[in-house]
Coordinates of C-alpha atoms and ligand atoms in Angstrom, one line a residue:
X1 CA 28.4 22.6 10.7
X2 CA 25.4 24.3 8.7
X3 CA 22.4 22.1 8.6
X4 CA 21.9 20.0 5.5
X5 CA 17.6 19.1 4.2
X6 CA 17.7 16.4 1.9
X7 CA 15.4 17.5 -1.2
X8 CA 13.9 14.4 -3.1
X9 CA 12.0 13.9 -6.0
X10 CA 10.9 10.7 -6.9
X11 CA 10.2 9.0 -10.6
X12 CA 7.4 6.1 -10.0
X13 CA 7.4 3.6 -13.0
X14 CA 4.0 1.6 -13.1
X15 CA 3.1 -1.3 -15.5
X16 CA -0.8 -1.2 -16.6
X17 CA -2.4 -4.2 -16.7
X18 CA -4.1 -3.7 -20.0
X19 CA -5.6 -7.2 -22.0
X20 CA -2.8 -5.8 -25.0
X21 CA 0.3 -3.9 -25.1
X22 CA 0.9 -0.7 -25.7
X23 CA 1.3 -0.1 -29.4
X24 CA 0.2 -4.2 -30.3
X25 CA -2.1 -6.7 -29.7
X26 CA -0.2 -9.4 -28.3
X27 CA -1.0 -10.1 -24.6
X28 CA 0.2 -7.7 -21.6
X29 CA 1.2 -11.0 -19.5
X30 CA 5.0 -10.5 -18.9
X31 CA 5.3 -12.5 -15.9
X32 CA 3.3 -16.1 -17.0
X33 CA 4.4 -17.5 -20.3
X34 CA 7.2 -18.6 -21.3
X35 CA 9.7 -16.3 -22.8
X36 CA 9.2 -14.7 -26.4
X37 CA 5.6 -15.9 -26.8
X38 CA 3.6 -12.9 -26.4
X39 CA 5.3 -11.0 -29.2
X40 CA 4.9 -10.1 -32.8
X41 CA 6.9 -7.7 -35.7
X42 CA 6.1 -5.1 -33.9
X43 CA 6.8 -5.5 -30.0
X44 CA 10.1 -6.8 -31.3
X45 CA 10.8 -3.7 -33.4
X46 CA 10.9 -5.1 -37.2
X47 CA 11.1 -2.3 -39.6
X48 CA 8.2 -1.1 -41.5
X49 CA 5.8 -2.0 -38.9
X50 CA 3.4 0.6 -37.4
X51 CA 2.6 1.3 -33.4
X52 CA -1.4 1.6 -33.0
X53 CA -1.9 3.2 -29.4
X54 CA -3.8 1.0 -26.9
X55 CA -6.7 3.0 -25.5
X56 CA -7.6 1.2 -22.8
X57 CA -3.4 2.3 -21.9
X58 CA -4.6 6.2 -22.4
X59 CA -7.8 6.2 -20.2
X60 CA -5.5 4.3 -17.5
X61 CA -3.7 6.9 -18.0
X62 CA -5.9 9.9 -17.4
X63 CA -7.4 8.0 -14.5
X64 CA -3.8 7.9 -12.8
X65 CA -3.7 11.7 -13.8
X66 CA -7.0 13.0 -12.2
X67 CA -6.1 10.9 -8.8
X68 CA -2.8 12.7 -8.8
X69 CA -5.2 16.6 -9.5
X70 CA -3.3 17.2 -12.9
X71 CA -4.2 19.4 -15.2
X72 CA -5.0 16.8 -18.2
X73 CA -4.0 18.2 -21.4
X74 CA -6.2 19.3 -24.2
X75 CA -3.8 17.4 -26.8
X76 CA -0.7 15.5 -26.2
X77 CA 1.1 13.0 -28.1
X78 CA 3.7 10.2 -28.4
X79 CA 7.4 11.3 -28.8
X80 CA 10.5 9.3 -29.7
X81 CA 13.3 9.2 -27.0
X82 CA 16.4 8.0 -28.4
X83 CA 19.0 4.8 -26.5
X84 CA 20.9 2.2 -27.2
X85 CA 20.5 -0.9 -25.1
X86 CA 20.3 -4.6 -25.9
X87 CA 16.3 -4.4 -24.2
X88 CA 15.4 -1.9 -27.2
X89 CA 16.0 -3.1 -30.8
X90 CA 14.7 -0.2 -32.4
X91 CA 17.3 2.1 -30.2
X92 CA 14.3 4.3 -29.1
X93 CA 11.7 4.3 -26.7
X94 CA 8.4 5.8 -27.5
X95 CA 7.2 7.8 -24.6
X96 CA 6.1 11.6 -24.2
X97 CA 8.0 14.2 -23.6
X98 CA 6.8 17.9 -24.0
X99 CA 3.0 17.3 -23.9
X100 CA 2.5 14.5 -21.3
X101 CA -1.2 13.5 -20.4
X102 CA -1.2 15.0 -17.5
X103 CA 0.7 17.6 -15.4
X104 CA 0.9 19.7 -12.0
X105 CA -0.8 17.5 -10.0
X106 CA 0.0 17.0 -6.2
X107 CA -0.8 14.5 -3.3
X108 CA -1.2 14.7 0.4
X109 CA 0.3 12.6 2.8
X110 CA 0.2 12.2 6.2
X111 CA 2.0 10.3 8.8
X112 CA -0.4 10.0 11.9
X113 CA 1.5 7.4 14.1
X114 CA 4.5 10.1 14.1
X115 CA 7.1 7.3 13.7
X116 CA 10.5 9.6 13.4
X117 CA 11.1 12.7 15.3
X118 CA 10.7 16.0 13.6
X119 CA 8.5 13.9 11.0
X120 CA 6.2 17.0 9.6
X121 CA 2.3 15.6 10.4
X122 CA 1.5 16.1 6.5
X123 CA 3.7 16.7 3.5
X124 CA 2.3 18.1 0.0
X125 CA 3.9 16.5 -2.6
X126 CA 3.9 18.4 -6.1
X127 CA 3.4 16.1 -9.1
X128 CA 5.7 17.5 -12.2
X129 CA 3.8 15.1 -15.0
X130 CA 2.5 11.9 -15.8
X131 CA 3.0 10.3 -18.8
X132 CA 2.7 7.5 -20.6
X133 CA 5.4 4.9 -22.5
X134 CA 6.2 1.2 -23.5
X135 CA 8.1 -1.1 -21.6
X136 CA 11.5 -2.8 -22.7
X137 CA 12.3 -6.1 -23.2
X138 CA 13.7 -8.1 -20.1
X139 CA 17.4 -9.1 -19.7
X140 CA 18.3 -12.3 -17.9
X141 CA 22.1 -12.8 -17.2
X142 CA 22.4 -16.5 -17.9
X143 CA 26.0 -18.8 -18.0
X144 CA 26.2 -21.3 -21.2
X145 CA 29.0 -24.1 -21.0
X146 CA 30.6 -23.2 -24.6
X147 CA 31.5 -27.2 -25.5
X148 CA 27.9 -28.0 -25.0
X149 CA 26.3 -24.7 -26.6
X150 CA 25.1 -26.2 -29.1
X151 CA 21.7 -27.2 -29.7
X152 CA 21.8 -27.6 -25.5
X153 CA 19.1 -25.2 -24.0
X154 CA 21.0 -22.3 -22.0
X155 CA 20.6 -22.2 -18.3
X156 CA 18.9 -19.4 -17.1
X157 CA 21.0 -17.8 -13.9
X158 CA 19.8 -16.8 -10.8
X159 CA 21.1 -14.1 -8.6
X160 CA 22.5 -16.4 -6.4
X161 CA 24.2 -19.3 -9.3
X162 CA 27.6 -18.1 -10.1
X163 CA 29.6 -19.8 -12.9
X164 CA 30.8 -23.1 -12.5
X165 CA 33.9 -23.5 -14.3
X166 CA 36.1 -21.2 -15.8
X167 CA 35.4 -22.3 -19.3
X168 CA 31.7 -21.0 -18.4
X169 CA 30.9 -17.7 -20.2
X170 CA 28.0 -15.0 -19.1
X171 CA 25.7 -14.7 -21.6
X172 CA 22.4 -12.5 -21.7
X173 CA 19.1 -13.7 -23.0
X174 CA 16.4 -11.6 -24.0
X175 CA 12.8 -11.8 -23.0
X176 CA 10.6 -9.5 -25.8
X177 CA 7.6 -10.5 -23.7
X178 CA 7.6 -7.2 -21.8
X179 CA 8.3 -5.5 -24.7
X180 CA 5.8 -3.1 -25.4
X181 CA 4.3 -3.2 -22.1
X182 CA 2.6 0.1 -21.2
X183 CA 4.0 1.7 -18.8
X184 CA 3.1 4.9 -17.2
X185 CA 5.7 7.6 -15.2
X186 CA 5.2 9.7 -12.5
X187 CA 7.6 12.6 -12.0
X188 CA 7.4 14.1 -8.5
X189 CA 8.9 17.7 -7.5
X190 CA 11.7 17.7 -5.2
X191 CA 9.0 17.9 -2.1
X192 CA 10.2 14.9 -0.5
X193 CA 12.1 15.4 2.7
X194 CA 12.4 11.9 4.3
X195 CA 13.2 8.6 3.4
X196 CA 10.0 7.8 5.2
X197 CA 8.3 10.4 3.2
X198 CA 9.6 8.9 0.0
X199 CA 8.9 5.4 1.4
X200 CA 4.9 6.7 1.8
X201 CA 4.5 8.1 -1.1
X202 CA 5.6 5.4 -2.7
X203 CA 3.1 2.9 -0.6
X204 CA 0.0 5.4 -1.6
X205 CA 0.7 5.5 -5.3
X206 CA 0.5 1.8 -5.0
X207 CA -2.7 2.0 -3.2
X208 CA -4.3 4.5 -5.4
X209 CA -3.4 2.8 -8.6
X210 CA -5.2 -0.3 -6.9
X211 CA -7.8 1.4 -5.8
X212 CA -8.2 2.6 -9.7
X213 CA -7.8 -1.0 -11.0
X214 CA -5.4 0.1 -13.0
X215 CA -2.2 -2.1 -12.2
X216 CA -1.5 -4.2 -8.9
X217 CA 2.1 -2.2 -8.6
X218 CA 3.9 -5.2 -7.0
X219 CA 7.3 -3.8 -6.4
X220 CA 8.9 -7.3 -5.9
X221 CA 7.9 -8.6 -9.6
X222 CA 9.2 -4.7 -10.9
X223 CA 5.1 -3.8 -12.0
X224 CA 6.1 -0.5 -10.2
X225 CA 9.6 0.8 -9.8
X226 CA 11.0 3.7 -8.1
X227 CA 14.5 6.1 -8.7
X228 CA 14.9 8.5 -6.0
X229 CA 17.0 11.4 -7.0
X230 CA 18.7 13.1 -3.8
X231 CA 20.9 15.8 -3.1
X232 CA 21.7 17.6 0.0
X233 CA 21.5 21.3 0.6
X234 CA 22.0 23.9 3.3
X235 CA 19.2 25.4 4.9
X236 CA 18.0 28.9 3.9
X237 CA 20.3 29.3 0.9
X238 CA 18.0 28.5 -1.7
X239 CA 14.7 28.8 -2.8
X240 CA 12.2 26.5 -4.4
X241 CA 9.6 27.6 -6.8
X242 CA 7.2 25.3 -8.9
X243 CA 9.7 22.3 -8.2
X244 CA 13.0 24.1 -9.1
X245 CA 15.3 24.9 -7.1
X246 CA 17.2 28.1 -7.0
X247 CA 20.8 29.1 -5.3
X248 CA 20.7 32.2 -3.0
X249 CA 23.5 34.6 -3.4
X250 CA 27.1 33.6 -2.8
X251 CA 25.7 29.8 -2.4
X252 CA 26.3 26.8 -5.1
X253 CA 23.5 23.7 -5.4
X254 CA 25.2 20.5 -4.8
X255 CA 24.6 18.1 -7.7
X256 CA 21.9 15.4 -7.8
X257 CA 22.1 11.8 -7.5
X258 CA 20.0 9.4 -8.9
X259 CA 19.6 6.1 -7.2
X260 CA 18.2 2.9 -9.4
X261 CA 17.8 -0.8 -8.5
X262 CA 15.1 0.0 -5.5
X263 CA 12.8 -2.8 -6.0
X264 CA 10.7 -2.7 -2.3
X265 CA 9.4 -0.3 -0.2
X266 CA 11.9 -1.3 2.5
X267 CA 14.9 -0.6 -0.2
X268 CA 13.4 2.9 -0.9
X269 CA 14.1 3.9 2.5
X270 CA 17.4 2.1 2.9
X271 CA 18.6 3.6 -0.1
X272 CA 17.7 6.8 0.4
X273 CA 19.0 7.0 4.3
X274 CA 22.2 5.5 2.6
X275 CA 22.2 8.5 0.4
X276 CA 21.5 11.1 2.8
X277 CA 24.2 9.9 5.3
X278 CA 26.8 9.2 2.0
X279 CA 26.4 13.4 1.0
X280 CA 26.6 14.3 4.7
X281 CA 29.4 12.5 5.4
X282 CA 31.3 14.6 2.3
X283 CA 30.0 17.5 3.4
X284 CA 31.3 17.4 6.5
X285 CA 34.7 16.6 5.4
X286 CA 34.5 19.7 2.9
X287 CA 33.8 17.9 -0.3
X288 CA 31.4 17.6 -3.0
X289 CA 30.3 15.1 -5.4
X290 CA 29.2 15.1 -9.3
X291 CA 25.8 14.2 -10.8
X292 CA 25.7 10.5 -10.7
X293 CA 23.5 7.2 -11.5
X294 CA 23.8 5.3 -8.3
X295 CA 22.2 1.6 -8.1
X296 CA 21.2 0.3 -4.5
X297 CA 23.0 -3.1 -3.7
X298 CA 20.8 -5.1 -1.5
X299 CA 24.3 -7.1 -0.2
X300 CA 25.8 -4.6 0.9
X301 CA 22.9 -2.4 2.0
X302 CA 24.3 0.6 -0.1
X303 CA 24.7 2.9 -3.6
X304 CA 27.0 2.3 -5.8
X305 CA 28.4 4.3 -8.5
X306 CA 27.3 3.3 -11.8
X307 CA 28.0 6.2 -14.0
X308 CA 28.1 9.6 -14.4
X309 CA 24.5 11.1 -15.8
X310 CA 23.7 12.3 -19.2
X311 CA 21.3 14.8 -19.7
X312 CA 17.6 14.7 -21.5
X313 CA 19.4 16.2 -24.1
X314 CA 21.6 13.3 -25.8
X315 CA 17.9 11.7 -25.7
X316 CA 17.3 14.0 -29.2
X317 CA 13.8 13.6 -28.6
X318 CA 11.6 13.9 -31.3
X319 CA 7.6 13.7 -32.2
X320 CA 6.6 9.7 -33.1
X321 CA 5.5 10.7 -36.8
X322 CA 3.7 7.4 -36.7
X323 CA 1.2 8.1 -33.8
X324 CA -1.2 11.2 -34.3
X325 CA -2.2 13.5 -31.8
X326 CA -4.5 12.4 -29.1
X327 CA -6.9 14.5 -26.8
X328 CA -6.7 13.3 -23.1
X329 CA -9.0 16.3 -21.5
X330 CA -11.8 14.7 -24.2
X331 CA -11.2 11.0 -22.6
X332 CA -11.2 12.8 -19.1
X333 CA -14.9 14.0 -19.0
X334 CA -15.8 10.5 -19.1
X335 CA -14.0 8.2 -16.5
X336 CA -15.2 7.9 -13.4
X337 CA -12.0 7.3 -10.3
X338 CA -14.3 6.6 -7.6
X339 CA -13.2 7.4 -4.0
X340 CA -9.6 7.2 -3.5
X341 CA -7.4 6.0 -0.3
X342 CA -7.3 9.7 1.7
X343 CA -11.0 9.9 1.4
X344 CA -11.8 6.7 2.4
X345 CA -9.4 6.9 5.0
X346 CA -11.2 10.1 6.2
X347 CA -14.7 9.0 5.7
X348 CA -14.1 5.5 7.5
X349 CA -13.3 7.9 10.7
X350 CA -15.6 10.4 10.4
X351 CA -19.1 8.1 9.0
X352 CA -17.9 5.5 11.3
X353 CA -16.0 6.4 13.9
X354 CA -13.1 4.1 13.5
X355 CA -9.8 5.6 15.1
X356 CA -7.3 6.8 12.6
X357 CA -4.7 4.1 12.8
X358 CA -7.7 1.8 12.3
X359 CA -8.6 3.6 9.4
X360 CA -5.7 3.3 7.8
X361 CA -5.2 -0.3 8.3
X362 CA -8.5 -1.3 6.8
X363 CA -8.1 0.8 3.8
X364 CA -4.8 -0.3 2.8
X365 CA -6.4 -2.9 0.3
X366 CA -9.3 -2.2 -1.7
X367 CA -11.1 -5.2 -0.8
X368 CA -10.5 -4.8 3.1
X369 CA -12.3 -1.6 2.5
X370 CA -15.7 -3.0 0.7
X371 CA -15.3 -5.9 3.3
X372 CA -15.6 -3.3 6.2
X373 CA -17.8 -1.1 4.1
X374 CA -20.7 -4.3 4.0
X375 CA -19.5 -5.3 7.8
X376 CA -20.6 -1.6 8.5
X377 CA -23.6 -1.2 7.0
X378 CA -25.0 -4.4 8.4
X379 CA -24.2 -3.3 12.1
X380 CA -25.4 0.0 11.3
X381 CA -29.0 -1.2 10.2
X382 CA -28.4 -3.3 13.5
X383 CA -28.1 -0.2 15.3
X384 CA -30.5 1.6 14.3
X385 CA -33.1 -1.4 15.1
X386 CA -31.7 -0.9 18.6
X387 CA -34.7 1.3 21.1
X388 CA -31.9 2.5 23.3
X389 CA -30.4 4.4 19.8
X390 CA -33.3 5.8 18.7
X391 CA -32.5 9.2 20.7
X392 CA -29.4 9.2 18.5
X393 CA -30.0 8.5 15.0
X394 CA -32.3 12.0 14.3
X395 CA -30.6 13.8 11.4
X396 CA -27.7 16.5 12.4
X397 CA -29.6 19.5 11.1
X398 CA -26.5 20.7 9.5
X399 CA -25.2 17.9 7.6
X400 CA -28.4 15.7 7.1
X401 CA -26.6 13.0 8.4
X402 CA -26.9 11.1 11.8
X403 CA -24.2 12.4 14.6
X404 CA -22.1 9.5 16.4
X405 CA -24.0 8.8 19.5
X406 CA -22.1 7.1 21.9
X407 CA -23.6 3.6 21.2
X408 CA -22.0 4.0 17.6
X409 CA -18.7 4.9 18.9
X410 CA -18.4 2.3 21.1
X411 CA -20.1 -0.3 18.5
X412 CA -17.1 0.9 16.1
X413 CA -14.3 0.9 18.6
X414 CA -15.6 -2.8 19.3
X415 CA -15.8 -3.4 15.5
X416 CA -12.7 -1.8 14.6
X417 CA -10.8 -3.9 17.1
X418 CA -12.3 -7.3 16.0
X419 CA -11.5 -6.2 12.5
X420 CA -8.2 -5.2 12.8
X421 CA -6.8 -7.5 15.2
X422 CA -8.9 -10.4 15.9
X423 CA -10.0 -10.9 12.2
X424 CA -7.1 -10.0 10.7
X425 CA -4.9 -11.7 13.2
X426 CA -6.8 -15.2 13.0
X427 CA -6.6 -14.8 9.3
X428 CA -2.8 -14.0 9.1
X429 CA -2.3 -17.4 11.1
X430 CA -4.3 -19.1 8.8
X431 CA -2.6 -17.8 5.6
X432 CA -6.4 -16.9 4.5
X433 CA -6.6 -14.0 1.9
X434 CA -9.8 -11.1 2.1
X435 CA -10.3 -12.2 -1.3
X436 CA -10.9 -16.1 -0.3
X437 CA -12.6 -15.0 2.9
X438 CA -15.7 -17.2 3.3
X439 CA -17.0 -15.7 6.8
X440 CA -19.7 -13.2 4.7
X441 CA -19.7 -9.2 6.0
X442 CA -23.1 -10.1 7.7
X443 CA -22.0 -12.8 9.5
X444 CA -18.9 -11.2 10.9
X445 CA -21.4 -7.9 11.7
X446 CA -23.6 -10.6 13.8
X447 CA -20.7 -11.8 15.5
X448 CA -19.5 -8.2 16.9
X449 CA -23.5 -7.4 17.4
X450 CA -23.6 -10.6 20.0
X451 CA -20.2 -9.2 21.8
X452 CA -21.5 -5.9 21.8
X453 CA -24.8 -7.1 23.1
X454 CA -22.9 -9.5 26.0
X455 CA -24.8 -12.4 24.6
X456 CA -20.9 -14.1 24.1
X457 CA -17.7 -13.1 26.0
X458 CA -14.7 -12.2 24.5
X459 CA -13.0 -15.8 25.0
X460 CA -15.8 -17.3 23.4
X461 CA -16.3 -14.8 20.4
X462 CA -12.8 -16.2 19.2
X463 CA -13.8 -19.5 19.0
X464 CA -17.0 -19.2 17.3
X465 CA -14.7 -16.8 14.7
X466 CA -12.3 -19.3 14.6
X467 CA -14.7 -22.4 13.5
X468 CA -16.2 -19.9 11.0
X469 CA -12.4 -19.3 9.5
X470 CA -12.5 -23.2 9.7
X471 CA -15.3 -24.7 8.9
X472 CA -14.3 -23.1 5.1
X473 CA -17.9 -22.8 4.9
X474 CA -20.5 -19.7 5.6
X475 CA -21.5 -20.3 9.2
X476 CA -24.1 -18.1 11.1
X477 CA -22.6 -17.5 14.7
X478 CA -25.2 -17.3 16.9
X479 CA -26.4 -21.3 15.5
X480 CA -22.6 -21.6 16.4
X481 CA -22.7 -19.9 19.8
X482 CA -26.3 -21.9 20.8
X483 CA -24.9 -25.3 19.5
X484 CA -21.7 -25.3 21.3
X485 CA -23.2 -23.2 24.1
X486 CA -20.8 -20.4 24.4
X487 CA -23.4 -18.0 25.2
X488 CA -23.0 -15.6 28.0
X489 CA -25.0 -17.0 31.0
X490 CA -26.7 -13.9 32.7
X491 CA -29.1 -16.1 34.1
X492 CA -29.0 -15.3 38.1
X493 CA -30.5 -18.3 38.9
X494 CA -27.1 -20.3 37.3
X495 CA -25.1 -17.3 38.5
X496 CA -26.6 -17.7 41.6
X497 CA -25.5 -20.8 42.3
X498 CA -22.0 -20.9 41.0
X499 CA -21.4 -17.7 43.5
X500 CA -22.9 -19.8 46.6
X501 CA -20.1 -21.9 46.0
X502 CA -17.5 -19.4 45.3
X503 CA -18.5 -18.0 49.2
X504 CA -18.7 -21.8 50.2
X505 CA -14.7 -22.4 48.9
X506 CA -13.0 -19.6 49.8
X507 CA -13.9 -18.3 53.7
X508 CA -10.7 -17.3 54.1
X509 CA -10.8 -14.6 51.2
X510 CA -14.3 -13.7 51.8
X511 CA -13.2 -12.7 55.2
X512 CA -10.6 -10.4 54.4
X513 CA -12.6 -8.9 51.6
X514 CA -15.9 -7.9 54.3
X515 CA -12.1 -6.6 56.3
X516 CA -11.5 -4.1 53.6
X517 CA -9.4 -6.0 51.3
X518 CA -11.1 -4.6 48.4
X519 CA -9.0 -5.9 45.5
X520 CA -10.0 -9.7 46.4
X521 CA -13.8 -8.7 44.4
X522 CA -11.2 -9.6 41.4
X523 CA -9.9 -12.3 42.7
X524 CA -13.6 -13.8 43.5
X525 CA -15.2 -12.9 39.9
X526 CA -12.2 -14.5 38.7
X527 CA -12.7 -18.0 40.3
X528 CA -16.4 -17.5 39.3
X529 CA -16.0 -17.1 35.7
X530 CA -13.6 -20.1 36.0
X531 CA -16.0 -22.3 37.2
X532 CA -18.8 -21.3 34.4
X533 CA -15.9 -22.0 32.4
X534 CA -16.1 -18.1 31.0
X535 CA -19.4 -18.2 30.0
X536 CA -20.9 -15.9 32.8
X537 CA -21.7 -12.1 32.4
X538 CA -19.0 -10.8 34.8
X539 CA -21.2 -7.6 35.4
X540 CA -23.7 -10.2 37.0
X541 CA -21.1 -12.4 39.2
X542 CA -19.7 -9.2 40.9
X543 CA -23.5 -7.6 41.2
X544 CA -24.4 -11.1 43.4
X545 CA -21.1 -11.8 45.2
X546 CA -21.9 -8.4 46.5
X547 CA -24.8 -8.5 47.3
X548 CA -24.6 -12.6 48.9
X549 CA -21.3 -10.6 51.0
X550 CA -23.3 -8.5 52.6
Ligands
ZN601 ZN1 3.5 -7.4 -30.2

């Protein structure tokens, strides 16, 4: 059998969280109020009424754009796209089609924990356009009880509810709330190879549009949304330029498929393994399929067939004679995106010396990363104050920046483990948020400066974290670490006298350790740090039991 590559392209649908909607000032705020109260003549598509662009929506826009490296157009514009569905009174949608804000961007991802064989280490993905459109209402699939319609309030339907009787009718209710919601799309190019590719790209465009403040993209409550369109195709018998794909002679594309209904990052790759298993489970028996709409069933863990895809043609898109031109590349010269996820990812390993897999776990949520940012910076002024480090922080003469001298790389191994797994381990268990956090970035940097210094053992260090996670109060850790006394004891006099009695209790061992036993030294410290009740500088205990051995 020939070998099959899976060619992906991905359209990412992302609610803005704008103060208005799109083309009215009613609030964007879908998801609190109750149904039909954030609406007005012209989110719920009365005649006569005229759209007025949000432009707040557009600079969102732009901002989404220049993270993505489009081009942003000189002049773009709003175009009608023409539907009939029961979520869009006035039977079209206005979005952009010809002139989109921005176009030809792309986006780098890489997969650094290699979780799948032949996984490529990186994987450009080419960005077709981003534009910008209005959401549509919401449907709800409801049951009424027709003998008590009237005048009774309709029960809205869950998922799970399924009629009661059989005089019990389906009806659909309509929720113009989200009407009118801006809503920007992402095309991709058919760059994806992987579910797990499509499943990352999908987990950074949430992260960059956080990082941009633009919309939290919470898959689960449909702010972002994904289609996956897939097809199958044997290798080296076509070619791909600029995102289109080309047959080689004597060979014949097999037809796309466009999968809907993915609402997680979970279902993305489900749906799209389905997918790719589905086409080469016909190819292998020597079929083909036509270009579908598939939806993902969560039930039954696979696509189904939904119907059979029209093209952008029956859309008859034409220019919104309502709206007026608009100049993106103008708006452009004066955002600002800040540093995105891949750079900060990149600059928290290089500046700081975290490992990459730490890097990308405290990135992954914009306030993580100015949490570990401040957390840094104190240690580093820590540092710095250190004598021993003195040797180490003279400027690179090439970059005019400090080189990581060992004492930093080990500082940010140690704080890159206490972050990552202490910190965000203790808070996992306590169900505390970064953004309710009350142990400050300074505090937390003392606490790793006291381990890292061997004032406090390990043992210790997670107590004094874990009063600070519950006192629900800022508390300073070394008051907590003198008060309770879970200092390190590197006193030899105490030392000194807890080993006496260590060679005092245990003749037996002692002998067969002076014999050549050499592993019992563990053994010993052991039952010495016991008995200062792990408050003793084990680098001490084994220094005196070998020397009081001798
Ligand atoms: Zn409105």
């Amino acid at each position: 059998m020939p070998s099959y590559i899976p060619i992906i392209g991905l359209e990412i649908h992302v609610e803005l969280k704008t103060k208005s909607k799109m083309f009215c000032r009613c609030a964007n705020n879908p998801f609190v109020a109750t149904p039909n109260t954030n609406i007005c003549e012209i989110c719920l598509a009365h005649p006569g009424t005229l759209p007025v662009p949000n432009r707040s929506a557009i600079v969102d826009t732009v901002k989404i754009a220049r993270a993505l490296g489009c081009t942003i157009n000189a002049e773009s514009k709003f175009d009608r796209k023409h539907y009939f569905y029961p979520d869009l009174p006035k039977a079209y949608q206005i979005s952009q089609y010809d002139q989109p804000i921005g176009e030809h961007g792309e986006i780098v991802l890489t997969f650094n924990h290699a979780q799948e064989k032949n996984q490529r280490d990186n994987a450009t993905i080419g960005i077709t356009r981003v534009h910008l459109e209005e959401d549509t209402a919401k449907l709800t699939h409801a049951v009424s009880h027709p003998e008590r319609s009237e005048g009774s309030p309709r029960q809205r339907r869950d998922s799970s509810a399924t009629p009661q009787k059989d005089s019990d009718v389906g009806n659909t209710l309509v929720d113009f709330n989200r009407a009118g919601v801006p809503l920007v799309e992402i095309v991709s190019e058919p760059d994806v190879e992987s579910a797990l590719e499509a499943k990352t790209y999908c987990q950074e465009l949430q992260l960059i549009f956080r990082y941009l403040g633009v919309s939290d993209a919470d898959m689960e409550k449909g702010q972002m949304r994904c289609e996956a369109n897939v097809s199958l195709q044997e290798a080296g018998r076509f070619t791909k330029e600029r995102g289109t794909l080309a047959p080689k002679a004597g060979y014949k594309l097999n037809p796309k498929v466009e999968v809907k209904n993915i609402n997680s990052f979970r279902a993305v790759e489900k749906a799209i393994e389905f997918e790719v298993k589905r086409q080469t489970a016909l190819l292998g028996k020597g079929e083909t399929w036509q270009q579908e709409t598939r939806g993902w069933d969560e039930g039954t863990q696979a696509t189904v067939h939904q119907r059979f895809k029209e093209t952008s043609a029956d859309y008859r898109y034409f220019p919104e004679p309502d709206i007026p031109p608009f100049e993106p590349l103008k708006i452009a010269s004066a955002v600002s995106i800040g540093e995105l996820p891949l750079a900060r990812r990149e600059r928290f390993h290089q500046e700081y010396g975290f490992s990459y897999a730490d890097s990308y776990l405290l990135t992954a949520e914009p306030a993580w990363a100015e949490y570990v940012e401040n957390v840094m910076s104190e240690l580093t002024a820590w540092l710095h104050a250190l004598p021993e480090t003195h040797a180490c922080v003279e400027k690179d003469k090439n970059t005019d920046k400090p080189p990581l001298c060992k004492t930093a790389q080990d500082l940010a191994r140690l704080a890159g483990g206490w972050l990552t797994s202490k910190l965000m381990g203790a808070m996992k268990e306590r169900a505390i948020d970064i953004k309710i956090l009350k142990v400050k970035p300074e505090n937390f940097a003392e606490l790793v400066a006291l381990i890292y210094a061997n004032r406090v053992n390990s043992t210790n260090a997670q107590k004094i974290l874990a009063e600070m996670l519950d006192s629900g109060v800022n508390l300073d850790p070394t008051h907590i670490m003198e008060e309770k006394g879970y200092g390190q004891i590197s006193d030899t006099g105490k030392i000194g006298a807890i080993v006496d009695d260590i060679i005092k209790n245990y003749p037996k061992q002692i002998a067969e350790f002076k014999a050549g036993k050499e592993p019992l030294i563990k053994f010993l410290i052991g039952m010495a740090m016991k008995a200062s009740e792990g408050s003793a500088d084990p680098q001490v205990v084994e220094k005196m039991l070998r020397e009081k051995m001798k």
